[in-house]
Amino acid sequence: MKFRQIGLLALGLAALLPALPAQADGPVKPRSTAEEQASFAADRRDILAMAGTFKVRFDMQESTAWRADYTPIDRSISGGNEVVRVIEDTGRRIVLQHLLVVEQGGKTMVIKHWRQDWDYEPARVLVYAGPNEWKWEAVPEAMRRGRWSQTVYQVDDSPRYGSWGQWTSEAGVRRWRSGWTWRPLARRDAVRGPVYDRYLGINRHQPTPTGWIHWQDNTKMGVIDGTLQPVVQEYVLNSYTRFDGYDVKAADAYWAATKGYWAAIRAEWDRIADAKNGIRITEAAQAGTVIASRLLEIADEIQSGKTREADAIALAKKLMDQATRAA
């Protein structure tokens, strides 16, 4: 339990949310069918290229304060080793699971990390709607063609944030750029109890010669004097460099032992989101949601042989149903 809490360090008022433009980029020139097919193939290659084994560097910097009474915190740089596996690929849908591999006290520990789902020309996206709430947001039909949504999930496979955008090539560099995206606080901020309580940002994913990068431009927002206001700007650059000089087999062994359980958990979150018109669950600073630590512990119990998979799934579903609320 103690290690699990340490591992979660890496995790990374709906009515008050203002309306946002659906897409940050300007108009995109219409493409021919052949161009669409070529672009789709290139998009898939870039998404699938995010799978593999990596050394990761997390570089976070608060910069411009938007309030005179706020002082930006010091820059934070950390890192780790991460295995990213393709756990679903149906052509128009690609799911990537991240697994952290940590050496502690001479032992290798595997921590189920975040997950990213990519869907081509989606009709809707599950988005963050303010503290403790995620809701379905329709993608305008005229804006679906050629676009991909990216939905990011937390360590317990509950949602974190979602948005959509288009892969483009500019100055010889490929990138996917999201629209404006609301996100809950990451653990690094949530445990400090800051004046802000959510982020509004733009995400970019770009392949590099040695791996890929995830770049974020975040405005940290908070409810002050009854209104949602900007507090400080933050820039985040997460760099994934291909590297396998660590115990990759430990990550694959964890996934082999628990993938059936986590598949059931993903399916149950999907069921809840449909049945309850979104997901409403209490957030927790340490783990993302109030049931995240327990769901992770159950997975460990399966791997150790302490709990049968069927019993684990039944218990997890009960916890999830009890912790979530209908609209």
mmCIF file of N, CA and C in Angstrom, residues 47-54 84-86 96 212 242:
data_model
loop_
_atom_site.group_PDB
_atom_site.id
_atom_site.type_symbol
_atom_site.label_atom_id
_atom_site.label_comp_id
_atom_site.label_asym_id
_atom_site.label_seq_id
_atom_site.Cartn_x
_atom_site.Cartn_y
_atom_site.Cartn_z
ATOM 1 N N ILE A 47 0.362 7.321 -34.113
ATOM 2 C CA ILE A 47 -0.237 6.901 -32.844
ATOM 3 C C ILE A 47 0.395 5.595 -32.370
ATOM 4 N N LEU A 48 0.524 4.635 -33.264
ATOM 5 C CA LEU A 48 1.108 3.340 -32.898
ATOM 6 C C LEU A 48 2.581 3.470 -32.507
ATOM 7 N N ALA A 49 3.259 4.501 -33.036
ATOM 8 C CA ALA A 49 4.672 4.714 -32.703
ATOM 9 C C ALA A 49 4.864 5.165 -31.264
ATOM 10 N N MET A 50 3.780 5.536 -30.585
ATOM 11 C CA MET A 50 3.885 5.894 -29.178
ATOM 12 C C MET A 50 3.989 4.667 -28.284
ATOM 13 N N ALA A 51 3.793 3.477 -28.851
ATOM 14 C CA ALA A 51 3.980 2.237 -28.096
ATOM 15 C C ALA A 51 5.453 1.847 -28.110
ATOM 16 N N GLY A 52 5.871 1.160 -27.053
ATOM 17 C CA GLY A 52 7.256 0.719 -26.963
ATOM 18 C C GLY A 52 7.773 0.831 -25.549
ATOM 19 N N THR A 53 9.085 0.900 -25.412
ATOM 20 C CA THR A 53 9.720 1.033 -24.098
ATOM 21 C C THR A 53 10.508 2.341 -24.085
ATOM 22 N N PHE A 54 10.372 3.096 -23.001
ATOM 23 C CA PHE A 54 10.902 4.457 -22.980
ATOM 24 C C PHE A 54 11.509 4.842 -21.634
ATOM 25 N N VAL A 84 4.818 1.147 -22.896
ATOM 26 C CA VAL A 84 3.535 1.493 -23.507
ATOM 27 C C VAL A 84 3.159 0.379 -24.475
ATOM 28 N N ARG A 85 2.016 -0.255 -24.245
ATOM 29 C CA ARG A 85 1.584 -1.377 -25.076
ATOM 30 C C ARG A 85 0.261 -1.065 -25.779
ATOM 31 N N VAL A 86 0.130 -1.556 -27.007
ATOM 32 C CA VAL A 86 -1.134 -1.474 -27.740
ATOM 33 C C VAL A 86 -2.020 -2.593 -27.212
ATOM 34 N N LEU A 96 -3.774 2.603 -26.009
ATOM 35 C CA LEU A 96 -2.408 2.440 -25.513
ATOM 36 C C LEU A 96 -2.412 2.471 -23.989
ATOM 37 N N TRP A 212 8.866 10.256 -28.837
ATOM 38 C CA TRP A 212 7.779 11.216 -29.021
ATOM 39 C C TRP A 212 7.706 12.158 -27.828
ATOM 40 N N ARG A 242 13.185 6.312 -26.612
ATOM 41 C CA ARG A 242 13.222 4.857 -26.654
ATOM 42 C C ARG A 242 14.415 4.319 -25.860
#
